[in-house]
Amino acid sequence: MIYLKTDEEIELMRVANRLVGATLAEVAKHIAPGVTTLQLDKIADTFIHDHGAIPLFKGYNGFPNALCISVNEQVVHGIPGGYALKDGDIVSVDCGTKINGYCGDSAYTFEVGEVAPEVKKLLQTTKEALYEGISVAVEGKRIGDVSHAVQIYCENRGYSVVRELVGHGIGKVMHEDPEVPNYGKRGYGPLLKNGMCIAIEPMINLGTKNVKFDKKDGWTVRTADRKPSAHFEHTVAIRPGKADILSTFEMIDQVLQNK
Ligand code: MG
Ligand code: MG
């Protein structure tokens, strides 16, 4: 069941999603060698509560923390813990909030210190692929158009696209219909209608597309070849002509420029 949102609901979703952007920016200030992923999680958890919202991921199917933090070969769903970030790491931070009954969801992959040029390029390409997908996320197109745009952009540049994990509809709950894969065929899949809200989230690997699910912690997804993986995500509302991007990287970009 795909729920179309009213203009009022979309404004409520913008509030939740802007708070996600602000939280990621707050986390960005503290990303540096020596900082543990659990410290970053605590910063986000406090920041979200201080703004009258709740962290969406905490307690979701038993997930223990406010953020998913995935380092290097970890694709998504990493559990914050005692790992201290090192110079040259990349760290994907996925954040969700709920406020006034509506959800926000966005993710960004950060560089820690000086990152290898080929890894920098992976991050840049994954972010660009997200905006390629968003560029066709408009009324009258189909989910497959978005999926195809992301896939082609990444594969043409020699990267691989994770198949097992996908974007999603979002609204009063984090995961609504439809699924939004990062691979697919142009002209296929559910029709995009005015008022649909979806999270588009390319998960792109430097090496193989294959991933492994950690059986011990039940959450962490890693690349099968242990090469790095990047993840960028925006929540957008489908509109005629141009998507309305409800989440934002503006506050993150400001922090990174001043670092
Ligand atoms: Mg997310
Ligand atoms: Mg998501």
Tab-separated table of C-alpha atoms and ligand atoms in Angstrom:
chain	number	residue	atom	x	y	z
A	1	MET	CA	0.000	0.000	0.000
A	2	ILE	CA	1.527	3.301	-1.109
A	3	TYR	CA	0.334	6.299	0.935
A	4	LEU	CA	0.268	9.648	-0.836
A	5	LYS	CA	0.938	12.544	1.531
A	6	THR	CA	-0.938	15.826	1.688
A	7	ASP	CA	0.985	19.117	1.496
A	8	GLU	CA	0.597	19.450	5.279
A	9	GLU	CA	2.042	15.979	5.846
A	10	ILE	CA	4.975	16.751	3.556
A	11	GLU	CA	5.781	19.831	5.649
A	12	LEU	CA	5.763	17.649	8.785
A	13	MET	CA	8.113	15.212	7.042
A	14	ARG	CA	10.380	18.133	6.146
A	15	VAL	CA	10.664	18.998	9.854
A	16	ALA	CA	11.723	15.428	10.725
A	17	ASN	CA	14.131	15.269	7.793
A	18	ARG	CA	15.746	18.662	8.477
A	19	LEU	CA	16.359	17.473	12.015
A	20	VAL	CA	18.132	14.422	10.568
A	21	GLY	CA	20.309	16.803	8.513
A	22	ALA	CA	21.082	18.865	11.619
A	23	THR	CA	21.923	15.711	13.581
A	24	LEU	CA	24.287	14.445	10.877
A	25	ALA	CA	25.959	17.885	10.854
A	26	GLU	CA	26.376	17.720	14.634
A	27	VAL	CA	27.953	14.268	14.254
A	28	ALA	CA	30.182	15.587	11.430
A	29	LYS	CA	31.718	18.141	13.823
A	30	HIS	CA	33.033	15.289	15.968
A	31	ILE	CA	34.278	12.869	13.304
A	32	ALA	CA	38.055	12.577	13.740
A	33	PRO	CA	40.705	9.930	14.353
A	34	GLY	CA	40.387	8.515	17.890
A	35	VAL	CA	36.650	9.101	18.296
A	36	THR	CA	34.616	5.952	18.883
A	37	THR	CA	31.451	5.223	16.974
A	38	LEU	CA	29.589	4.920	20.292
A	39	GLN	CA	30.621	8.505	21.171
A	40	LEU	CA	29.115	9.674	17.869
A	41	ASP	CA	25.931	7.756	18.618
A	42	LYS	CA	25.571	9.394	22.047
A	43	ILE	CA	25.974	12.852	20.482
A	44	ALA	CA	23.183	12.103	18.007
A	45	ASP	CA	20.894	10.489	20.576
A	46	THR	CA	21.161	13.529	22.884
A	47	PHE	CA	20.787	16.016	20.005
A	48	ILE	CA	17.631	14.308	18.710
A	49	HIS	CA	16.000	14.175	22.155
A	50	ASP	CA	16.990	17.805	22.865
A	51	HIS	CA	15.010	18.752	19.760
A	52	GLY	CA	11.864	17.008	20.964
A	53	ALA	CA	12.162	14.039	18.607
A	54	ILE	CA	12.913	10.363	19.022
A	55	PRO	CA	15.666	8.416	17.260
A	56	LEU	CA	13.823	6.252	14.758
A	57	PHE	CA	16.264	3.342	14.630
A	58	LYS	CA	16.560	2.723	18.391
A	59	GLY	CA	14.445	-0.320	19.192
A	60	TYR	CA	13.570	-0.958	15.528
A	61	ASN	CA	13.510	-4.770	15.396
A	62	GLY	CA	15.679	-4.548	18.501
A	63	PHE	CA	18.393	-2.275	17.029
A	64	PRO	CA	20.247	-0.917	20.078
A	65	ASN	CA	21.303	2.599	19.008
A	66	ALA	CA	20.229	5.926	17.534
A	67	LEU	CA	22.554	5.708	14.538
A	68	CYS	CA	23.710	3.004	12.181
A	69	ILE	CA	27.459	3.588	11.830
A	70	SER	CA	29.267	1.537	9.205
A	71	VAL	CA	33.044	1.830	8.768
A	72	ASN	CA	35.018	0.991	5.598
A	73	GLU	CA	33.880	-2.452	4.335
A	74	GLN	CA	30.701	-2.217	6.380
A	75	VAL	CA	27.888	-1.354	3.965
A	76	VAL	CA	25.052	-0.483	6.360
A	77	HIS	CA	23.485	-1.315	9.748
A	78	GLY	CA	26.743	-1.178	11.718
A	79	ILE	CA	26.181	-1.033	15.486
A	80	PRO	CA	28.001	1.807	17.280
A	81	GLY	CA	30.629	0.543	19.721
A	82	GLY	CA	34.171	0.873	20.981
A	83	TYR	CA	35.865	1.085	17.581
A	84	ALA	CA	37.966	4.265	17.389
A	85	LEU	CA	38.040	5.892	13.944
A	86	LYS	CA	41.420	5.939	12.204
A	87	ASP	CA	43.009	8.283	9.693
A	88	GLY	CA	41.991	7.052	6.221
A	89	ASP	CA	38.715	5.410	7.323
A	90	ILE	CA	35.373	6.177	5.777
A	91	VAL	CA	32.323	6.157	8.017
A	92	SER	CA	28.728	5.908	6.843
A	93	VAL	CA	26.290	7.452	9.286
A	94	ASP	CA	22.604	6.672	8.807
A	95	CYS	CA	20.137	8.624	10.948
A	96	GLY	CA	16.370	8.578	11.409
A	97	THR	CA	14.078	10.711	13.542
A	98	LYS	CA	10.384	10.821	14.336
A	99	ILE	CA	8.649	14.012	15.401
A	100	ASN	CA	4.956	14.991	15.348
A	101	GLY	CA	4.183	11.506	14.042
A	102	TYR	CA	6.338	11.666	10.901
A	103	CYS	CA	9.696	10.154	10.012
A	104	GLY	CA	12.943	11.418	8.555
A	105	ASP	CA	15.740	9.244	7.142
A	106	SER	CA	19.050	10.291	5.593
A	107	ALA	CA	22.626	9.027	5.422
A	108	TYR	CA	26.081	10.407	4.576
A	109	THR	CA	29.501	8.799	4.245
A	110	PHE	CA	32.276	10.871	5.822
A	111	GLU	CA	36.041	10.809	5.355
A	112	VAL	CA	38.240	10.472	8.440
A	113	GLY	CA	41.483	12.405	7.994
A	114	GLU	CA	43.208	11.713	4.672
A	115	VAL	CA	41.417	9.108	2.565
A	116	ALA	CA	42.901	7.245	-0.446
A	117	PRO	CA	42.027	8.925	-3.791
A	118	GLU	CA	40.175	5.833	-5.106
A	119	VAL	CA	38.008	5.787	-1.983
A	120	LYS	CA	37.329	9.530	-2.218
A	121	LYS	CA	36.148	8.906	-5.787
A	122	LEU	CA	33.799	6.151	-4.578
A	123	LEU	CA	32.170	8.549	-2.111
A	124	GLN	CA	31.853	11.315	-4.694
A	125	THR	CA	30.322	8.948	-7.256
A	126	THR	CA	27.839	7.499	-4.763
A	127	LYS	CA	26.681	10.989	-3.777
A	128	GLU	CA	26.366	11.976	-7.427
A	129	ALA	CA	24.394	8.773	-8.121
A	130	LEU	CA	21.917	9.743	-5.408
A	131	TYR	CA	21.249	13.047	-7.206
A	132	GLU	CA	21.024	11.217	-10.555
A	133	GLY	CA	18.258	9.096	-9.046
A	134	ILE	CA	16.529	12.143	-7.574
A	135	SER	CA	16.648	13.901	-10.972
A	136	VAL	CA	14.183	11.338	-12.383
A	137	ALA	CA	12.104	10.933	-9.205
A	138	VAL	CA	9.220	12.991	-10.578
A	139	GLU	CA	5.519	12.516	-11.129
A	140	GLY	CA	4.822	10.240	-14.093
A	141	LYS	CA	8.128	8.326	-13.966
A	142	ARG	CA	8.466	4.893	-12.371
A	143	ILE	CA	10.585	3.465	-9.565
A	144	GLY	CA	12.583	1.591	-12.227
A	145	ASP	CA	13.643	4.917	-13.756
A	146	VAL	CA	15.166	5.965	-10.426
A	147	SER	CA	16.776	2.532	-9.913
A	148	HIS	CA	18.191	2.494	-13.426
A	149	ALA	CA	19.644	6.013	-13.151
A	150	VAL	CA	21.545	5.094	-9.972
A	151	GLN	CA	22.750	1.759	-11.343
A	152	ILE	CA	23.990	3.032	-14.689
A	153	TYR	CA	25.768	6.016	-13.159
A	154	CYS	CA	27.752	3.757	-10.805
A	155	GLU	CA	28.353	0.767	-13.047
A	156	ASN	CA	29.543	2.973	-15.931
A	157	ARG	CA	32.251	4.224	-13.570
A	158	GLY	CA	33.340	0.714	-12.533
A	159	TYR	CA	31.550	0.435	-9.192
A	160	SER	CA	29.059	-2.208	-8.127
A	161	VAL	CA	25.557	-1.861	-6.743
A	162	VAL	CA	24.370	-3.773	-3.661
A	163	ARG	CA	21.263	-5.822	-4.474
A	164	GLU	CA	20.145	-7.103	-1.066
A	165	LEU	CA	19.287	-3.716	0.448
A	166	VAL	CA	17.014	-1.074	-1.032
A	167	GLY	CA	15.415	2.319	-0.468
A	168	HIS	CA	11.779	2.590	0.595
A	169	GLY	CA	8.626	4.573	0.966
A	170	ILE	CA	8.513	6.578	4.203
A	171	GLY	CA	5.899	8.463	6.195
A	172	LYS	CA	4.297	7.717	9.557
A	173	VAL	CA	6.596	4.703	9.717
A	174	MET	CA	10.157	4.332	8.461
A	175	HIS	CA	9.520	1.594	5.933
A	176	GLU	CA	6.475	1.923	3.697
A	177	ASP	CA	5.852	0.700	0.169
A	178	PRO	CA	7.267	0.864	-2.424
A	179	GLU	CA	10.753	-0.621	-2.356
A	180	VAL	CA	13.323	1.534	-4.153
A	181	PRO	CA	16.145	-0.688	-5.473
A	182	ASN	CA	19.405	0.833	-6.720
A	183	TYR	CA	19.281	-1.321	-9.850
A	184	GLY	CA	16.480	-1.884	-12.317
A	185	LYS	CA	14.859	-1.256	-15.649
A	186	ARG	CA	13.680	2.035	-17.039
A	187	GLY	CA	9.885	2.196	-17.364
A	188	TYR	CA	9.203	-0.592	-14.844
A	189	GLY	CA	7.929	-0.646	-11.279
A	190	PRO	CA	5.357	1.435	-9.404
A	191	LEU	CA	4.280	4.736	-10.981
A	192	LEU	CA	5.525	7.836	-9.150
A	193	LYS	CA	2.620	10.008	-8.053
A	194	ASN	CA	2.438	13.503	-6.622
A	195	GLY	CA	2.751	13.261	-2.814
A	196	MET	CA	4.644	9.964	-2.660
A	197	CYS	CA	7.558	10.118	-0.236
A	198	ILE	CA	10.523	7.827	-0.779
A	199	ALA	CA	14.008	7.364	0.624
A	200	ILE	CA	16.557	6.902	-2.155
A	201	GLU	CA	19.766	5.381	-0.817
A	202	PRO	CA	22.509	4.063	-3.092
A	203	MET	CA	24.850	1.579	-1.395
A	204	ILE	CA	27.816	1.340	-3.749
A	205	ASN	CA	30.906	-0.865	-3.511
A	206	LEU	CA	34.456	-0.397	-4.766
A	207	GLY	CA	34.783	-4.142	-5.466
A	208	THR	CA	32.226	-6.925	-5.696
A	209	LYS	CA	28.513	-6.237	-5.327
A	210	ASN	CA	28.188	-9.229	-2.999
A	211	VAL	CA	27.622	-8.670	0.707
A	212	LYS	CA	27.633	-10.775	3.865
A	213	PHE	CA	25.312	-10.422	6.843
A	214	ASP	CA	26.966	-10.708	10.256
A	215	LYS	CA	25.368	-13.708	11.943
A	216	LYS	CA	26.814	-12.879	15.355
A	217	ASP	CA	25.489	-9.344	15.845
A	218	GLY	CA	22.498	-9.921	13.556
A	219	TRP	CA	22.881	-6.515	11.881
A	220	THR	CA	26.134	-5.512	10.233
A	221	VAL	CA	26.298	-5.901	6.461
A	222	ARG	CA	29.804	-6.075	4.949
A	223	THR	CA	31.185	-6.358	1.441
A	224	ALA	CA	32.132	-9.970	0.657
A	225	ASP	CA	35.617	-8.900	-0.499
A	226	ARG	CA	36.079	-6.447	2.412
A	227	LYS	CA	36.620	-3.527	0.038
A	228	PRO	CA	35.039	-0.166	0.987
A	229	SER	CA	31.380	0.697	0.490
A	230	ALA	CA	29.611	4.085	0.464
A	231	HIS	CA	26.047	5.079	1.371
A	232	PHE	CA	24.207	8.356	0.779
A	233	GLU	CA	20.475	8.800	1.346
A	234	HIS	CA	17.846	11.488	0.933
A	235	THR	CA	14.119	11.416	1.655
A	236	VAL	CA	12.235	13.109	-1.184
A	237	ALA	CA	8.627	13.963	-2.026
A	238	ILE	CA	7.473	13.247	-5.568
A	239	ARG	CA	6.193	16.364	-7.328
A	240	PRO	CA	5.535	17.320	-10.955
A	241	GLY	CA	8.731	18.296	-12.785
A	242	LYS	CA	11.150	18.146	-9.852
A	243	ALA	CA	11.417	16.195	-6.609
A	244	ASP	CA	11.247	18.086	-3.336
A	245	ILE	CA	14.271	16.936	-1.307
A	246	LEU	CA	13.042	16.891	2.297
A	247	SER	CA	16.317	15.937	3.960
A	248	THR	CA	19.392	18.110	3.516
A	249	PHE	CA	23.201	17.947	3.371
A	250	GLU	CA	23.515	21.760	3.587
A	251	MET	CA	24.314	21.792	7.295
A	252	ILE	CA	26.811	18.920	6.846
A	253	ASP	CA	28.524	20.758	3.979
A	254	GLN	CA	28.884	23.870	6.177
A	255	VAL	CA	30.548	21.843	8.921
A	256	LEU	CA	32.881	20.107	6.469
A	257	GLN	CA	33.898	23.406	4.855
A	258	ASN	CA	34.895	24.814	8.228
A	259	LYS	CA	36.852	21.751	9.340
B	1	MG	MG	18.609	5.567	6.413
B	2	MG	MG	16.349	4.428	4.551
